[in-house]
Tab-separated table of C-alpha atoms in Angstrom:
chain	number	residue	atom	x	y	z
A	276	UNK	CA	116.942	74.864	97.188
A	277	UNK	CA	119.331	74.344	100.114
A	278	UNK	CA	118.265	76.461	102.967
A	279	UNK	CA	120.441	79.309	104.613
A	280	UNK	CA	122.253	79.191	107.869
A	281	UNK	CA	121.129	81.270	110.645
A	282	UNK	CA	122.399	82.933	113.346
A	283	UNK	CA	122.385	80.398	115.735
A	284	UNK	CA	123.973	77.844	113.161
A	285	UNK	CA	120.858	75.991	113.212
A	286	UNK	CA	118.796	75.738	109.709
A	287	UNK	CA	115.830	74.088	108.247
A	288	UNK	CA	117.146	71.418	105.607
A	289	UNK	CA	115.362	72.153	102.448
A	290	UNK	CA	117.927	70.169	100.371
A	291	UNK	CA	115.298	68.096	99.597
A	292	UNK	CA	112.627	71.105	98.345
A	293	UNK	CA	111.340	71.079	95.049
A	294	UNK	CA	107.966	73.391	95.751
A	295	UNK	CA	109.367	75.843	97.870
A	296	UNK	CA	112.190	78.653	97.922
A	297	UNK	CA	113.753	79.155	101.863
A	298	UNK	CA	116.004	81.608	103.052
A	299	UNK	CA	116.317	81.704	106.913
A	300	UNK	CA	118.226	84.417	108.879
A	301	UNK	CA	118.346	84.341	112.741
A	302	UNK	CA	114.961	85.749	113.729
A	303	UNK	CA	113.021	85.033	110.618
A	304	UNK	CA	112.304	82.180	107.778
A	305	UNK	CA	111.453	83.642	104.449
A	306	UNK	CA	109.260	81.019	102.217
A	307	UNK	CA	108.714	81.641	98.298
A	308	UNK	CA	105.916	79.017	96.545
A	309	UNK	CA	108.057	77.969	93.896
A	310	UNK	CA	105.949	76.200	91.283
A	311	UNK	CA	105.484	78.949	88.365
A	312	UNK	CA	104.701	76.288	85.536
A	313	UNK	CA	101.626	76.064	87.528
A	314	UNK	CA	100.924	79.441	88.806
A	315	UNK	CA	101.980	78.068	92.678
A	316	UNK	CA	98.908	75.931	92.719
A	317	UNK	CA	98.901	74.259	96.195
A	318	UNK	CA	99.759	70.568	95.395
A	319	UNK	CA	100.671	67.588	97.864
A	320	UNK	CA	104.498	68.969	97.678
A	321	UNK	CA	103.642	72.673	98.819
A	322	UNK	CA	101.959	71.052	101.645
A	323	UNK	CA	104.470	68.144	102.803
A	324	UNK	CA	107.028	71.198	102.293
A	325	UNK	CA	105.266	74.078	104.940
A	326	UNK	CA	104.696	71.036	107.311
A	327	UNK	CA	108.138	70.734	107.361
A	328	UNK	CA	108.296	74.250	107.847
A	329	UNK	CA	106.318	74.216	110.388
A	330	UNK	CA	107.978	71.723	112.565
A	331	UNK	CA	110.792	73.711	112.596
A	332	UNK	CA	109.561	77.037	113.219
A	333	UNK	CA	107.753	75.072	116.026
A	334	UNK	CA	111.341	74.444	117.135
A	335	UNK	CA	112.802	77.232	116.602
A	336	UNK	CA	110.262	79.912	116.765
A	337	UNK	CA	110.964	82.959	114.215
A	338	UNK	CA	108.549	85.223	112.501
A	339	UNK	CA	107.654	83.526	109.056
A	340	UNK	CA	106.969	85.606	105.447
A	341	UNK	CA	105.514	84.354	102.913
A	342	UNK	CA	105.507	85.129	99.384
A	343	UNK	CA	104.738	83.538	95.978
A	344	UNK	CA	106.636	84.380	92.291
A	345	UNK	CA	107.727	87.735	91.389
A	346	UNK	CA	106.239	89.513	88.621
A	347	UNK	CA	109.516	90.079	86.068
A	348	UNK	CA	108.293	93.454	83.938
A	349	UNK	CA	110.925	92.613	81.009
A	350	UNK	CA	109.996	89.281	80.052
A	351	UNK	CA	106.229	90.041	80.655
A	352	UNK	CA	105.710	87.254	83.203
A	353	UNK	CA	103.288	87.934	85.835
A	354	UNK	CA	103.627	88.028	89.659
A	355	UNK	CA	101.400	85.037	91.317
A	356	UNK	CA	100.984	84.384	95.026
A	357	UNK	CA	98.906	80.970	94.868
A	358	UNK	CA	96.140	80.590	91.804
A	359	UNK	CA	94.905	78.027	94.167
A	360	UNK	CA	94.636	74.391	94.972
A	361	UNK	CA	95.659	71.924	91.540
A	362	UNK	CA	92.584	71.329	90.315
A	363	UNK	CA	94.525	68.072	88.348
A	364	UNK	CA	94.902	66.772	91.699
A	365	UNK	CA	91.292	67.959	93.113
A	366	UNK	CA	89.436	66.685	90.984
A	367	UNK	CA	90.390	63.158	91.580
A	368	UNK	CA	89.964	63.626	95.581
A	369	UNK	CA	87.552	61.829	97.197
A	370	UNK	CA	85.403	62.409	100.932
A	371	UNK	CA	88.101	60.479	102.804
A	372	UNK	CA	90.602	63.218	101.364
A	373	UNK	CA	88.337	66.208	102.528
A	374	UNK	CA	87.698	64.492	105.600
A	375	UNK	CA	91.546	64.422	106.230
A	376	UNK	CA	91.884	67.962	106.098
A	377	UNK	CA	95.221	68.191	103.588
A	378	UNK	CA	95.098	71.993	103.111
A	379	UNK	CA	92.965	72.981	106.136
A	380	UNK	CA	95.467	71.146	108.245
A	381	UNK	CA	98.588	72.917	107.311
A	382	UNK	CA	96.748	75.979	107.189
A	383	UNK	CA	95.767	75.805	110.813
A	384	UNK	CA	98.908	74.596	111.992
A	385	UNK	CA	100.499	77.777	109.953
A	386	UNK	CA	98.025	80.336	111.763
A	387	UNK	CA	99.083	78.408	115.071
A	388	UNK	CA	102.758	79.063	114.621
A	389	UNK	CA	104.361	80.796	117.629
A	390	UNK	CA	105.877	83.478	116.281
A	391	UNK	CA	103.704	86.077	113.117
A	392	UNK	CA	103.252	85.136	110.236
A	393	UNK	CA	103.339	87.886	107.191
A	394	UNK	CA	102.431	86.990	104.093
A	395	UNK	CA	103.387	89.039	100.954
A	396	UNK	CA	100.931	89.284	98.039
A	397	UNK	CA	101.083	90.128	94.813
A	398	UNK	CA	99.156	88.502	91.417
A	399	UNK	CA	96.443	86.057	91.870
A	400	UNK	CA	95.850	85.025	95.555
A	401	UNK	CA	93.006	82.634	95.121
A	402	UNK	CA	91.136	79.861	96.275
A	403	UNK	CA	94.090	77.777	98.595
A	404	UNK	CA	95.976	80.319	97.951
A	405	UNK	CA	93.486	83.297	99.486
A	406	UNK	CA	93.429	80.805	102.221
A	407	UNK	CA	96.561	80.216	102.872
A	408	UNK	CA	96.322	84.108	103.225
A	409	UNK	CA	93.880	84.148	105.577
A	410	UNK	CA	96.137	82.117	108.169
A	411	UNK	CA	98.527	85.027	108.605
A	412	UNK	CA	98.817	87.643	111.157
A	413	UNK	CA	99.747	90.643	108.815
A	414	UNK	CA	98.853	90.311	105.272
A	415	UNK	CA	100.581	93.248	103.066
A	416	UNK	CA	99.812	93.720	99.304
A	417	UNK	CA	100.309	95.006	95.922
A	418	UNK	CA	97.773	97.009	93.185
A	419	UNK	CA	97.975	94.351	90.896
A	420	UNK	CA	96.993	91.665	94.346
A	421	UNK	CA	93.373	90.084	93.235
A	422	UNK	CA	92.265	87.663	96.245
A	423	UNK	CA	89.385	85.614	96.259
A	424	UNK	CA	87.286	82.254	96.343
A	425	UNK	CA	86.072	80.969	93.424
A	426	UNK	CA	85.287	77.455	94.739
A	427	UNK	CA	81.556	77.372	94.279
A	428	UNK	CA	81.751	77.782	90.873
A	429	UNK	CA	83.821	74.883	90.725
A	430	UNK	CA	81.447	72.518	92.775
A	431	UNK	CA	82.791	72.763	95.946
A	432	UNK	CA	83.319	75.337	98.809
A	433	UNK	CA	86.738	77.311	100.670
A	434	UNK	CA	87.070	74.324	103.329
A	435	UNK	CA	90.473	75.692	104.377
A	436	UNK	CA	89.361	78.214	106.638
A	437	UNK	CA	87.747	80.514	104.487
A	438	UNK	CA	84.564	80.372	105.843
A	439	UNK	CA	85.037	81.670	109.420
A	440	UNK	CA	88.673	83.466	108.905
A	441	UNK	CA	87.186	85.422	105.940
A	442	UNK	CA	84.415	86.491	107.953
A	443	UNK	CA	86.672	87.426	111.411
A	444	UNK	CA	88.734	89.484	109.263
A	445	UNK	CA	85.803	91.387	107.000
A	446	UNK	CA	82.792	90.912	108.195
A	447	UNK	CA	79.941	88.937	106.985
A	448	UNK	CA	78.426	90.567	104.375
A	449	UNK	CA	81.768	91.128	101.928
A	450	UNK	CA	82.718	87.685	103.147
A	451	UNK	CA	79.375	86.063	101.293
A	452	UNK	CA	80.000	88.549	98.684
A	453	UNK	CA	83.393	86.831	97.892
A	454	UNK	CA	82.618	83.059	99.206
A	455	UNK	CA	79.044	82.453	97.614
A	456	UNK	CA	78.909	85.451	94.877
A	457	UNK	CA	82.492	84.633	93.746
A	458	UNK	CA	83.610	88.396	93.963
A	459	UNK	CA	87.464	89.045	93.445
A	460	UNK	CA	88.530	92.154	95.565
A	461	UNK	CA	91.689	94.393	93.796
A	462	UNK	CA	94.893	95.202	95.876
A	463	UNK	CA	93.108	98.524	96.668
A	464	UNK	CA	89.756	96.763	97.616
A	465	UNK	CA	91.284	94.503	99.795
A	466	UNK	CA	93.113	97.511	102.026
A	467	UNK	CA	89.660	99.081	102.315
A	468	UNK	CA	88.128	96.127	103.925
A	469	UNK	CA	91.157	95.574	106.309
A	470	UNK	CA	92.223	92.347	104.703
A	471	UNK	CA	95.713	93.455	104.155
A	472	UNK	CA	96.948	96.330	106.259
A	473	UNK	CA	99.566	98.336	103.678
A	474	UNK	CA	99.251	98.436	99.746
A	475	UNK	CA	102.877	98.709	98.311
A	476	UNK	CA	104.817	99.121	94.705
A	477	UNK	CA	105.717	95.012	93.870
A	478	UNK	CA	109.152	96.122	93.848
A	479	UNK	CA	108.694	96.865	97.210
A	480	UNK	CA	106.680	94.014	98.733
A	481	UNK	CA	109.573	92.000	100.547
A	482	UNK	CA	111.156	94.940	101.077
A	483	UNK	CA	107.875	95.650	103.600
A	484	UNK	CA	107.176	92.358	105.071
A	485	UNK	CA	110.774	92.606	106.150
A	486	UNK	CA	110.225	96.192	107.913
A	487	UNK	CA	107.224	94.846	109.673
A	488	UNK	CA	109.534	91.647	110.548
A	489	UNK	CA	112.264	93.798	111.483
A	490	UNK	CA	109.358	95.619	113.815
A	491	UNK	CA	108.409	92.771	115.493
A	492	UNK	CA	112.070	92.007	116.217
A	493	UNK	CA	112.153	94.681	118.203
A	494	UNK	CA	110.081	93.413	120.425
A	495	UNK	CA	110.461	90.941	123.326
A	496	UNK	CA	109.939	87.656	121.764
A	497	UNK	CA	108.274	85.905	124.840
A	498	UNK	CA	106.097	88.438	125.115
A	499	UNK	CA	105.227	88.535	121.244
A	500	UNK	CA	104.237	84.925	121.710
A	501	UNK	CA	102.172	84.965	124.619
A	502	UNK	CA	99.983	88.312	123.368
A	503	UNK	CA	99.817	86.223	119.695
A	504	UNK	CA	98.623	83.169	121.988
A	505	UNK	CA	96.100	85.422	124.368
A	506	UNK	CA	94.683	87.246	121.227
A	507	UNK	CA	93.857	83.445	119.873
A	508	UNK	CA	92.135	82.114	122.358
A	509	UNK	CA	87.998	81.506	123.325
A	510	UNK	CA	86.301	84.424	124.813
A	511	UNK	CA	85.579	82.361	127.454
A	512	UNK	CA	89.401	81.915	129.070
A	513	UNK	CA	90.194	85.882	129.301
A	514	UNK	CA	90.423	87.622	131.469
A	515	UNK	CA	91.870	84.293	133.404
A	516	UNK	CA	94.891	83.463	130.340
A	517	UNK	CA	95.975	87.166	130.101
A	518	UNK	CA	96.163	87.341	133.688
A	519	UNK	CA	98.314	84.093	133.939
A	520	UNK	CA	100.292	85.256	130.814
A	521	UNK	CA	101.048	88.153	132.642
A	522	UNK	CA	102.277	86.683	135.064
A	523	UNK	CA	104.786	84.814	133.936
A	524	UNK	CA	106.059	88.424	132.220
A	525	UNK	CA	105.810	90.077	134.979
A	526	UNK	CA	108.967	87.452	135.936
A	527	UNK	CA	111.060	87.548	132.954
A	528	UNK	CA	114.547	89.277	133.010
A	529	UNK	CA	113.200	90.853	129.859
A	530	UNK	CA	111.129	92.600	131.240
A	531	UNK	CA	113.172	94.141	134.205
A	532	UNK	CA	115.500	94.945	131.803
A	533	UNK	CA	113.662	97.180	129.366
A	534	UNK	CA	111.906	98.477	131.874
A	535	UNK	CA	114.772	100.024	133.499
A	536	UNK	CA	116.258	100.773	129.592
A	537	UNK	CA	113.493	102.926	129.304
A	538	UNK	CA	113.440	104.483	132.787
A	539	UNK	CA	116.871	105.398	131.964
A	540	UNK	CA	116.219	106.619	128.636
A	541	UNK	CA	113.458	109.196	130.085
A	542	UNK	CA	116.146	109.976	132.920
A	543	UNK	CA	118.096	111.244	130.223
A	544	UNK	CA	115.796	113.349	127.830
């Protein structure tokens, strides 16, 4: 699972990978959970694996899109995002383990990224793997996407973000539908509530999360990472951090420059 060489001739090593699938161009990392045996349940590899990820795209910011296992109609297997966290290795954790934070910490750091995040759903997206979800900035889906958190019923509760993210992005009362009633929203369910933004054909799904990638690539990076870094922050900073953020746009070349592109452009029409 060697990963591909950008661009810039600078790559995340994956050599070493054995839970995820990279293929990097030179404005955006594409990540595949690669553990089908096990329907992508989040194990200790998955997350070693995106922290490594993350370092780099900490480096070298790109946008990041995420995806699980394609469905393959022929052989009848099934497309699967992330069933969730491996209960084999759950069950035997501990409260020093939940105290560290294993999934929630990767999670965050994911959702903290410079650049977007996209992440590309199709099959079971549940538990970890809903969460995991939840830590994008765009989340685009399929019919056959079913997302949810079925913790409670296993003794325990979302602790990866769940309970606040789920509730920013669909309000309260669906959010205790699906955290403490153990409801399982459809591909079509979850567009209604806002909890992905397009519902496409599976054959289609990384053929979207590119567009949108290819979208934000049009865009001034600095400027795509200060508004993603405004948008996050406390109520109580703004107006003072969009005002400073602004400031430092107001100074970039990039922005002289398609300014005037567009001046030009309206010259001419």
């Amino acid at each position: 699972m060697t990963a591909v060489v950008n661009d810039a001739g600078t790559s995340l090593d994956a050599s070493s990978f054995t839970a995820l699938l990279i293929e990097e161009r030179g404005d955006r990392l594409a990540v595949r959970l690669h553990r089908p045996e096990v329907r992508n349940a989040i194990d200790q590899a998955i997350v070693d694996e995106l922290h490594a990820v993350c370092a780099h795209l900490e480096r070298t910011p790109k946008v990041l899109i995420l995806s699980g296992t394609p469905g393959e109609p022929a052989s009848g297997t099934k497309a699967i995002f992330a069933s969730g966290a491996d209960i084999a290795q759950l069950r035997g954790r501990r409260q020093d383990d939940a105290l560290a934070g294993i999934n929630s910490g990767v999670f965050d750091r994911i959702a903290k990224l410079p650049m977007p995040v996209i992440a590309a759903l199709d099959g079971f997206a549940l538990g970890g793997g809903a969460e995991l979800a939840y830590a994008a900035d765009f989340r685009i889906g399929t019919p056959g996407l079913r997302m949810g958190n079925p913790e409670t019923g296993l003794g325990i509760m979302a602790a990866a973000g769940a309970t606040w993210r789920l509730r920013e992005l669909v309000g309260e009362p669906l959010a205790k539908e699906i955290l403490l009633g153990g409801r399982t929203l459809t591909g079509q369910e979850c567009l209604s509530a806002g909890l992905i933004t397009e519902l496409v054909e599976p054959g289609h799904l990384l053929d979207a999360a590119h567009a949108l990638a290819d979208r934000v690539a049009r865009q001034d990076t600095l400027a795509v990472r200060l508004t993603k870094t405004v948008f996050h922050s406390p109520r109580e900073v703004h107006p003072l951090i969009d005002n400073l953020a602004q400031g430092i746009l107001f100074e970039s070349a990039a922005k002289f420059d398609r300014m005037q592109q567009f001046l030009d452009r309206k010259k001419q029409s």
